[in-house]
mmCIF file of C-alpha atoms and ligand atoms in Angstrom:
data_model
loop_
_atom_site.group_PDB
_atom_site.id
_atom_site.type_symbol
_atom_site.label_atom_id
_atom_site.label_comp_id
_atom_site.label_asym_id
_atom_site.label_seq_id
_atom_site.Cartn_x
_atom_site.Cartn_y
_atom_site.Cartn_z
ATOM 1 C CA MET W 7 60.439 39.966 -30.970
ATOM 2 C CA GLU W 8 56.956 40.312 -29.490
ATOM 3 C CA ASN W 9 55.055 43.564 -29.441
ATOM 4 C CA THR W 10 53.834 43.065 -25.927
ATOM 5 C CA PHE W 11 53.349 46.755 -25.153
ATOM 6 C CA SER W 12 49.955 48.078 -26.036
ATOM 7 C CA VAL W 13 51.565 51.408 -26.950
ATOM 8 C CA PHE W 14 52.661 49.789 -30.211
ATOM 9 C CA ASN W 15 49.011 49.768 -31.141
ATOM 10 C CA LYS W 16 48.242 53.227 -29.799
ATOM 11 C CA PRO W 17 48.383 56.561 -31.633
ATOM 12 C CA LYS W 18 51.910 57.787 -32.326
ATOM 13 C CA VAL W 19 53.408 61.116 -33.391
ATOM 14 C CA GLU W 20 56.491 61.205 -35.641
ATOM 15 C CA LEU W 21 58.444 64.424 -36.154
ATOM 16 C CA HIS W 22 61.611 63.427 -38.006
ATOM 17 C CA ILE W 23 61.275 61.513 -41.245
ATOM 18 C CA HIS W 24 62.589 62.247 -44.730
ATOM 19 C CA LEU W 25 60.139 61.810 -47.599
ATOM 20 C CA ASP W 26 62.920 61.114 -50.091
ATOM 21 C CA ALA W 27 64.090 58.176 -47.991
ATOM 22 C CA CYS W 28 60.641 56.599 -47.924
ATOM 23 C CA ILE W 29 59.779 55.975 -51.564
ATOM 24 C CA ARG W 30 58.402 52.572 -52.450
ATOM 25 C CA PRO W 31 60.682 50.769 -54.939
ATOM 26 C CA GLU W 32 57.938 50.465 -57.548
ATOM 27 C CA THR W 33 57.281 54.208 -57.289
ATOM 28 C CA ILE W 34 60.945 55.043 -57.912
ATOM 29 C CA LEU W 35 60.615 53.430 -61.335
ATOM 30 C CA TYR W 36 57.453 55.397 -61.969
ATOM 31 C CA PHE W 37 59.226 58.574 -60.849
ATOM 32 C CA ALA W 38 62.187 57.888 -63.119
ATOM 33 C CA SER W 39 59.868 58.079 -66.099
ATOM 34 C CA GLY W 40 59.475 61.807 -65.333
ATOM 35 C CA ASP W 41 55.821 61.652 -64.354
ATOM 36 C CA ARG W 42 54.876 64.598 -62.140
ATOM 37 C CA GLU W 43 52.067 62.546 -60.645
ATOM 38 C CA ALA W 44 54.780 60.407 -59.074
ATOM 39 C CA VAL W 45 55.752 63.183 -56.621
ATOM 40 C CA LYS W 46 52.163 63.406 -55.454
ATOM 41 C CA ARG W 47 51.978 59.633 -55.260
ATOM 42 C CA ILE W 48 55.120 59.451 -53.110
ATOM 43 C CA ALA W 49 53.559 61.789 -50.536
ATOM 44 C CA TYR W 50 50.213 59.993 -50.692
ATOM 45 C CA GLU W 51 51.707 56.509 -50.272
ATOM 46 C CA PHE W 52 53.917 57.759 -47.458
ATOM 47 C CA LEU W 53 50.818 58.676 -45.441
ATOM 48 C CA GLU W 54 49.219 55.308 -46.163
ATOM 49 C CA THR W 55 52.302 53.584 -44.741
ATOM 50 C CA LYS W 56 52.436 55.869 -41.702
ATOM 51 C CA ALA W 57 48.730 55.437 -40.952
ATOM 52 C CA ASN W 58 49.242 51.658 -41.047
ATOM 53 C CA GLN W 59 51.959 52.092 -38.395
ATOM 54 C CA GLY W 60 49.538 53.833 -36.051
ATOM 55 C CA VAL W 61 50.922 57.325 -36.642
ATOM 56 C CA VAL W 62 48.167 59.919 -36.182
ATOM 57 C CA TYR W 63 50.296 62.993 -36.868
ATOM 58 C CA VAL W 64 53.507 63.222 -38.875
ATOM 59 C CA GLU W 65 55.827 66.051 -39.886
ATOM 60 C CA VAL W 66 57.547 64.876 -43.043
ATOM 61 C CA ARG W 67 60.589 66.687 -44.437
ATOM 62 C CA TYR W 68 62.300 66.934 -47.808
ATOM 63 C CA ASN W 69 64.432 69.218 -49.949
ATOM 64 C CA PRO W 70 62.314 70.414 -52.893
ATOM 65 C CA HIS W 71 65.370 70.956 -55.106
ATOM 66 C CA LEU W 72 66.400 67.311 -54.906
ATOM 67 C CA PHE W 73 62.937 66.204 -56.011
ATOM 68 C CA ALA W 74 63.041 68.831 -58.763
ATOM 69 C CA ASN W 75 66.381 67.430 -59.780
ATOM 70 C CA CYS W 76 68.238 70.728 -59.502
ATOM 71 C CA ASN W 77 71.095 68.716 -58.117
ATOM 72 C CA VAL W 78 74.520 69.371 -59.538
ATOM 73 C CA HIS W 79 75.562 65.961 -58.249
ATOM 74 C CA PRO W 80 74.745 62.600 -59.842
ATOM 75 C CA ILE W 81 71.232 62.710 -61.203
ATOM 76 C CA GLN W 82 68.720 61.153 -58.851
ATOM 77 C CA TRP W 83 66.282 58.504 -59.973
ATOM 78 C CA ASN W 84 67.171 59.116 -63.670
ATOM 79 C CA GLN W 85 64.856 62.097 -64.109
ATOM 80 C CA LYS W 86 65.793 64.638 -66.710
ATOM 81 C CA LYS W 87 67.327 67.782 -65.218
ATOM 82 C CA GLY W 88 64.742 70.502 -64.665
ATOM 83 C CA ASP W 89 61.597 68.428 -65.204
ATOM 84 C CA LEU W 90 59.979 70.218 -62.287
ATOM 85 C CA THR W 91 60.607 73.430 -60.392
ATOM 86 C CA PRO W 92 61.063 73.272 -56.600
ATOM 87 C CA GLU W 93 57.800 75.203 -56.245
ATOM 88 C CA GLU W 94 55.913 72.651 -58.358
ATOM 89 C CA VAL W 95 57.384 69.928 -56.169
ATOM 90 C CA VAL W 96 56.027 71.597 -53.019
ATOM 91 C CA GLU W 97 52.579 71.942 -54.618
ATOM 92 C CA LEU W 98 52.544 68.293 -55.705
ATOM 93 C CA VAL W 99 53.684 67.055 -52.287
ATOM 94 C CA ASN W 100 51.023 69.252 -50.671
ATOM 95 C CA GLU W 101 48.343 67.722 -52.900
ATOM 96 C CA GLY W 102 49.525 64.201 -52.097
ATOM 97 C CA LEU W 103 49.573 64.916 -48.361
ATOM 98 C CA LYS W 104 46.091 66.456 -48.412
ATOM 99 C CA GLU W 105 44.643 63.506 -50.336
ATOM 100 C CA GLY W 106 46.407 61.098 -47.981
ATOM 101 C CA GLU W 107 45.001 62.919 -44.942
ATOM 102 C CA ARG W 108 41.518 62.505 -46.351
ATOM 103 C CA ASP W 109 41.898 58.826 -47.247
ATOM 104 C CA PHE W 110 43.950 57.430 -44.371
ATOM 105 C CA ASN W 111 42.753 59.120 -41.190
ATOM 106 C CA ILE W 112 46.096 60.770 -40.454
ATOM 107 C CA LYS W 113 47.195 64.373 -40.052
ATOM 108 C CA ALA W 114 50.344 65.612 -41.792
ATOM 109 C CA LYS W 115 52.480 68.729 -42.139
ATOM 110 C CA SER W 116 55.760 69.218 -43.954
ATOM 111 C CA ILE W 117 59.187 70.702 -43.262
ATOM 112 C CA LEU W 118 61.397 71.993 -46.087
ATOM 113 C CA CYS W 119 65.098 71.157 -45.781
ATOM 114 C CA CYS W 120 68.089 73.288 -46.633
ATOM 115 C CA LEU W 121 71.189 71.210 -47.366
ATOM 116 C CA ARG W 122 74.517 72.131 -45.805
ATOM 117 C CA HIS W 123 76.448 71.644 -49.054
ATOM 118 C CA MET W 124 73.985 73.726 -51.127
ATOM 119 C CA PRO W 125 73.678 77.146 -49.422
ATOM 120 C CA GLU W 126 72.599 78.670 -52.751
ATOM 121 C CA TRP W 127 69.280 76.817 -52.427
ATOM 122 C CA SER W 128 68.487 78.123 -48.947
ATOM 123 C CA PRO W 129 66.986 81.508 -49.963
ATOM 124 C CA GLU W 130 64.443 79.706 -52.153
ATOM 125 C CA VAL W 131 63.728 77.131 -49.442
ATOM 126 C CA VAL W 132 62.770 79.846 -46.967
ATOM 127 C CA GLU W 133 60.695 81.658 -49.611
ATOM 128 C CA LEU W 134 58.770 78.410 -50.234
ATOM 129 C CA CYS W 135 58.258 78.049 -46.466
ATOM 130 C CA LYS W 136 56.746 81.554 -46.470
ATOM 131 C CA LYS W 137 54.580 81.023 -49.535
ATOM 132 C CA TYR W 138 53.103 77.740 -48.270
ATOM 133 C CA HIS W 139 53.149 78.620 -44.575
ATOM 134 C CA ASN W 140 50.585 76.378 -42.842
ATOM 135 C CA ASP W 141 49.466 75.142 -46.254
ATOM 136 C CA THR W 142 51.081 71.909 -45.064
ATOM 137 C CA VAL W 143 54.521 73.584 -44.689
ATOM 138 C CA VAL W 144 55.245 74.444 -41.065
ATOM 139 C CA ALA W 145 59.016 74.708 -40.708
ATOM 140 C CA ILE W 146 62.509 74.927 -42.149
ATOM 141 C CA ASP W 147 65.282 72.377 -41.525
ATOM 142 C CA LEU W 148 68.996 72.140 -42.245
ATOM 143 C CA ALA W 149 70.371 68.705 -43.138
ATOM 144 C CA GLY W 150 73.603 67.266 -44.482
ATOM 145 C CA ASP W 151 77.260 67.001 -43.570
ATOM 146 C CA GLU W 152 77.855 68.899 -40.327
ATOM 147 C CA GLY W 153 81.549 69.154 -41.160
ATOM 148 C CA LEU W 154 80.849 71.563 -44.046
ATOM 149 C CA LYS W 155 79.414 74.323 -41.954
ATOM 150 C CA SER W 156 82.144 76.986 -41.971
ATOM 151 C CA GLU W 157 82.150 77.919 -45.649
ATOM 152 C CA THR W 158 78.456 77.336 -46.270
ATOM 153 C CA PHE W 159 77.056 78.689 -43.008
ATOM 154 C CA PRO W 160 76.339 82.357 -43.925
ATOM 155 C CA GLY W 161 73.771 81.367 -46.598
ATOM 156 C CA HIS W 162 71.881 79.159 -44.174
ATOM 157 C CA LEU W 163 72.092 81.720 -41.379
ATOM 158 C CA LYS W 164 70.433 84.299 -43.622
ATOM 159 C CA ALA W 165 67.599 81.895 -44.474
ATOM 160 C CA TYR W 166 67.044 81.106 -40.793
ATOM 161 C CA GLU W 167 67.030 84.809 -39.885
ATOM 162 C CA GLU W 168 64.293 85.287 -42.477
ATOM 163 C CA ALA W 169 62.398 82.301 -40.999
ATOM 164 C CA VAL W 170 62.570 83.888 -37.530
ATOM 165 C CA ARG W 171 61.376 87.212 -38.954
ATOM 166 C CA CYS W 172 58.391 85.550 -40.671
ATOM 167 C CA GLY W 173 57.357 83.238 -37.828
ATOM 168 C CA ILE W 174 58.430 80.046 -39.609
ATOM 169 C CA HIS W 175 59.319 77.265 -37.159
ATOM 170 C CA ARG W 176 62.886 75.935 -37.133
ATOM 171 C CA THR W 177 64.592 72.618 -36.610
ATOM 172 C CA VAL W 178 68.226 71.743 -37.415
ATOM 173 C CA HIS W 179 70.079 68.455 -37.885
ATOM 174 C CA ALA W 180 72.884 68.901 -35.349
ATOM 175 C CA GLY W 181 75.053 66.738 -33.140
ATOM 176 C CA GLU W 182 74.123 63.676 -35.181
ATOM 177 C CA ALA W 183 77.610 62.859 -36.443
ATOM 178 C CA GLY W 184 78.928 66.310 -35.552
ATOM 179 C CA PRO W 185 80.178 67.679 -32.203
ATOM 180 C CA PRO W 186 78.175 69.600 -29.556
ATOM 181 C CA SER W 187 79.427 72.897 -31.047
ATOM 182 C CA VAL W 188 77.111 72.342 -34.042
ATOM 183 C CA VAL W 189 74.192 71.982 -31.624
ATOM 184 C CA ARG W 190 75.186 75.171 -29.823
ATOM 185 C CA GLU W 191 75.365 77.009 -33.133
ATOM 186 C CA ALA W 192 71.916 75.664 -34.135
ATOM 187 C CA VAL W 193 70.363 76.924 -30.917
ATOM 188 C CA ASP W 194 72.205 80.234 -30.503
ATOM 189 C CA MET W 195 72.601 81.356 -34.118
ATOM 190 C CA LEU W 196 69.950 79.552 -36.152
ATOM 191 C CA LYS W 197 67.400 79.849 -33.319
ATOM 192 C CA ALA W 198 66.417 76.196 -33.625
ATOM 193 C CA GLU W 199 63.318 75.242 -31.637
ATOM 194 C CA ARG W 200 64.078 71.540 -32.038
ATOM 195 C CA ILE W 201 67.279 69.582 -32.631
ATOM 196 C CA GLY W 202 67.350 66.777 -35.191
ATOM 197 C CA HIS W 203 69.179 63.860 -33.526
ATOM 198 C CA GLY W 204 71.488 65.823 -31.193
ATOM 199 C CA TYR W 205 73.107 62.646 -29.832
ATOM 200 C CA HIS W 206 76.470 64.253 -29.186
ATOM 201 C CA THR W 207 74.991 67.088 -27.117
ATOM 202 C CA VAL W 208 75.551 64.976 -23.991
ATOM 203 C CA GLN W 209 79.327 65.215 -24.523
ATOM 204 C CA ASP W 210 79.118 68.870 -23.466
ATOM 205 C CA PRO W 211 77.491 68.724 -20.019
ATOM 206 C CA ALA W 212 77.099 72.512 -19.718
ATOM 207 C CA LEU W 213 75.318 72.747 -23.078
ATOM 208 C CA TYR W 214 73.218 69.674 -22.350
ATOM 209 C CA ASP W 215 72.179 71.098 -18.989
ATOM 210 C CA ARG W 216 71.244 74.421 -20.588
ATOM 211 C CA LEU W 217 69.104 72.681 -23.227
ATOM 212 C CA LEU W 218 67.400 70.567 -20.560
ATOM 213 C CA LYS W 219 66.500 73.761 -18.698
ATOM 214 C CA MET W 220 65.235 75.336 -21.958
ATOM 215 C CA ASP W 221 63.047 72.242 -22.521
ATOM 216 C CA MET W 222 64.674 71.898 -25.955
ATOM 217 C CA HIS W 223 63.133 69.111 -27.993
ATOM 218 C CA PHE W 224 65.393 66.354 -29.356
ATOM 219 C CA GLU W 225 64.151 64.380 -32.368
ATOM 220 C CA MET W 226 65.762 61.009 -31.613
ATOM 221 C CA CYS W 227 66.094 58.337 -34.324
ATOM 222 C CA PRO W 228 67.784 55.333 -32.690
ATOM 223 C CA TRP W 229 67.708 52.894 -35.594
ATOM 224 C CA SER W 230 69.027 55.567 -37.942
ATOM 225 C CA SER W 231 71.914 56.298 -35.579
ATOM 226 C CA TYR W 232 72.838 52.629 -35.782
ATOM 227 C CA ILE W 233 72.632 52.536 -39.597
ATOM 228 C CA THR W 234 74.680 55.728 -40.042
ATOM 229 C CA GLY W 235 77.183 54.918 -37.306
ATOM 230 C CA ALA W 236 76.419 58.217 -35.555
ATOM 231 C CA CYS W 237 76.432 56.464 -32.172
ATOM 232 C CA ASP W 238 78.088 53.478 -30.549
ATOM 233 C CA PRO W 239 76.456 50.405 -32.127
ATOM 234 C CA ASP W 240 75.833 49.091 -28.611
ATOM 235 C CA PHE W 241 72.309 50.397 -27.964
ATOM 236 C CA THR W 242 72.775 50.033 -24.207
ATOM 237 C CA LYS W 243 75.210 52.988 -24.462
ATOM 238 C CA HIS W 244 72.881 55.159 -26.560
ATOM 239 C CA PRO W 245 72.441 58.798 -25.455
ATOM 240 C CA LEU W 246 68.662 58.349 -25.719
ATOM 241 C CA ILE W 247 68.868 56.389 -22.450
ATOM 242 C CA GLN W 248 70.391 59.384 -20.687
ATOM 243 C CA LEU W 249 67.738 61.697 -22.127
ATOM 244 C CA LYS W 250 65.027 59.362 -20.902
ATOM 245 C CA ASN W 251 66.531 59.091 -17.420
ATOM 246 C CA ASP W 252 66.971 62.872 -17.213
ATOM 247 C CA GLY W 253 63.359 63.530 -18.195
ATOM 248 C CA ALA W 254 64.455 65.422 -21.313
ATOM 249 C CA ASN W 255 62.017 66.548 -23.986
ATOM 250 C CA TYR W 256 62.596 63.987 -26.748
ATOM 251 C CA SER W 257 60.567 61.983 -29.238
ATOM 252 C CA ILE W 258 61.222 58.854 -31.301
ATOM 253 C CA SER W 259 61.207 58.873 -35.100
ATOM 254 C CA ASN W 260 62.524 56.631 -37.838
ATOM 255 C CA ASP W 261 64.306 59.232 -40.027
ATOM 256 C CA GLY W 262 63.673 57.018 -43.077
ATOM 257 C CA SER W 263 66.741 55.010 -42.278
ATOM 258 C CA LEU W 264 65.717 51.605 -43.567
ATOM 259 C CA PRO W 265 66.493 50.651 -47.150
ATOM 260 C CA MET W 266 64.382 52.397 -49.804
ATOM 261 C CA GLY W 267 60.686 51.995 -49.176
ATOM 262 C CA GLY W 268 61.137 51.063 -45.536
ATOM 263 C CA VAL W 269 59.641 53.340 -42.926
ATOM 264 C CA ALA W 270 59.054 51.010 -40.001
ATOM 265 C CA LEU W 271 58.823 53.110 -36.854
ATOM 266 C CA ASP W 272 58.233 49.875 -34.947
ATOM 267 C CA THR W 273 61.922 49.048 -35.458
ATOM 268 C CA ASP W 274 62.874 52.047 -33.316
ATOM 269 C CA TYR W 275 60.281 51.191 -30.672
ATOM 270 C CA LYS W 276 61.442 47.588 -30.476
ATOM 271 C CA VAL W 277 65.084 48.595 -30.051
ATOM 272 C CA ALA W 278 64.170 51.151 -27.372
ATOM 273 C CA LYS W 279 62.120 48.559 -25.530
ATOM 274 C CA SER W 280 64.480 45.599 -25.754
ATOM 275 C CA GLN W 281 67.836 47.354 -25.412
ATOM 276 C CA MET W 282 67.233 50.736 -23.803
ATOM 277 C CA GLY W 283 64.839 49.775 -21.052
ATOM 278 C CA PHE W 284 61.855 51.754 -22.305
ATOM 279 C CA SER W 285 58.623 51.173 -20.421
ATOM 280 C CA GLU W 286 55.171 51.710 -21.837
ATOM 281 C CA GLU W 287 55.006 54.943 -19.875
ATOM 282 C CA ASP W 288 58.287 56.114 -21.475
ATOM 283 C CA PHE W 289 56.788 55.576 -24.937
ATOM 284 C CA MET W 290 53.658 57.479 -23.997
ATOM 285 C CA ARG W 291 55.742 60.326 -22.644
ATOM 286 C CA ALA W 292 57.841 60.415 -25.845
ATOM 287 C CA ASN W 293 54.658 60.804 -27.882
ATOM 288 C CA ILE W 294 53.228 63.459 -25.576
ATOM 289 C CA ASN W 295 56.591 65.266 -25.902
ATOM 290 C CA ALA W 296 56.299 65.021 -29.682
ATOM 291 C CA ALA W 297 52.780 66.426 -29.637
ATOM 292 C CA ARG W 298 53.618 69.349 -27.366
ATOM 293 C CA SER W 299 56.765 70.152 -29.385
ATOM 294 C CA CYS W 300 55.231 69.757 -32.838
ATOM 295 C CA PHE W 301 54.845 72.727 -35.170
ATOM 296 C CA LEU W 302 51.046 72.670 -35.448
ATOM 297 C CA PRO W 303 49.151 75.875 -34.714
ATOM 298 C CA LYS W 304 48.156 76.094 -31.036
ATOM 299 C CA ASP W 305 44.523 74.936 -31.317
ATOM 300 C CA GLU W 306 45.392 71.961 -33.551
ATOM 301 C CA LYS W 307 48.225 71.007 -31.188
ATOM 302 C CA GLN W 308 45.789 70.984 -28.281
ATOM 303 C CA LYS W 309 43.446 68.701 -30.240
ATOM 304 C CA LEU W 310 46.324 66.316 -30.939
ATOM 305 C CA LEU W 311 47.275 66.247 -27.254
ATOM 306 C CA GLU W 312 43.664 65.525 -26.297
ATOM 307 C CA LEU W 313 43.573 62.652 -28.792
ATOM 308 C CA LEU W 314 46.667 61.115 -27.158
ATOM 309 C CA TYR W 315 45.456 61.675 -23.581
ATOM 310 C CA GLU W 316 42.205 59.985 -24.535
ATOM 311 C CA ALA W 317 43.920 57.021 -26.209
ATOM 312 C CA TYR W 318 46.443 56.559 -23.371
ATOM 313 C CA GLY W 319 43.723 56.867 -20.762
ATOM 314 C CA ARG W 320 45.701 59.400 -18.695
ATOM 315 C CA ARG W 321 46.957 62.936 -18.875
ATOM 316 C CA ASP W 322 49.455 63.181 -16.003
ATOM 317 C CA PHE W 323 52.615 63.532 -18.064
HETATM 318 NI NI1 LIG F 19 67.271 63.286 -40.675
#
């Protein structure tokens, strides 16, 4: 498939991508040896890959407890339990991101994820968001199985209330595999400023209409939705098409959905172009949407928007 649109070679903004899904295979082996430098290296290499894809600003997310191997579930990547604390993980990722920013001409911030099945981690996640606020960390997220919400929800709600109180930005994975009610809960109770995925929002026209009027941002990850089966595998029926046609506030990200080590945002762009009728202007608008809905401080956000306007040669979006 040809990259005939020049936007493929223009600056892009990516808001929804998981660091733990983007580790190069050779680095996983390195990580398994228990080397703390590996965490830093994962963040650093991630930015190298993203810069090579033309991304000028990325918000990368991860759960620090998983990297620290606090998991009660099968041990990840063969580390020993408790090699690192979640706080050390955040510091190492921060170092890797800062070094990557310097070396690869890219700007990066991070989002710390709560996990729906581990509400006991959420208080520490929000405390880490507070401690490293704007020291690369800009927001809190909630990821995982949307079907688990009822018994685990109070712990996450408390963390999000603390985030609101402390001026920490908020995004929530909602309406990916789950129903519109999870999206409504994210907006009304967790005070989400952006929705991760949100595909199934369109099944509730009243909710969808309300979010359109609120200018709610949807972090759309088309290739991921195909891999996970969150949407009809026929891309010509994808909700992203409706969002585009309705002039919704959405962006396009990869989510880290390719096999380990794969983070090709171009895959999402190609699918949107070839099967969803995206024009070059639609791609530009998606990136302007991403920039205006990102969690950068106001002055830095304005600089990012200017960079895009300059590169696209227009500002009438
Ligand atoms: Ni995600």
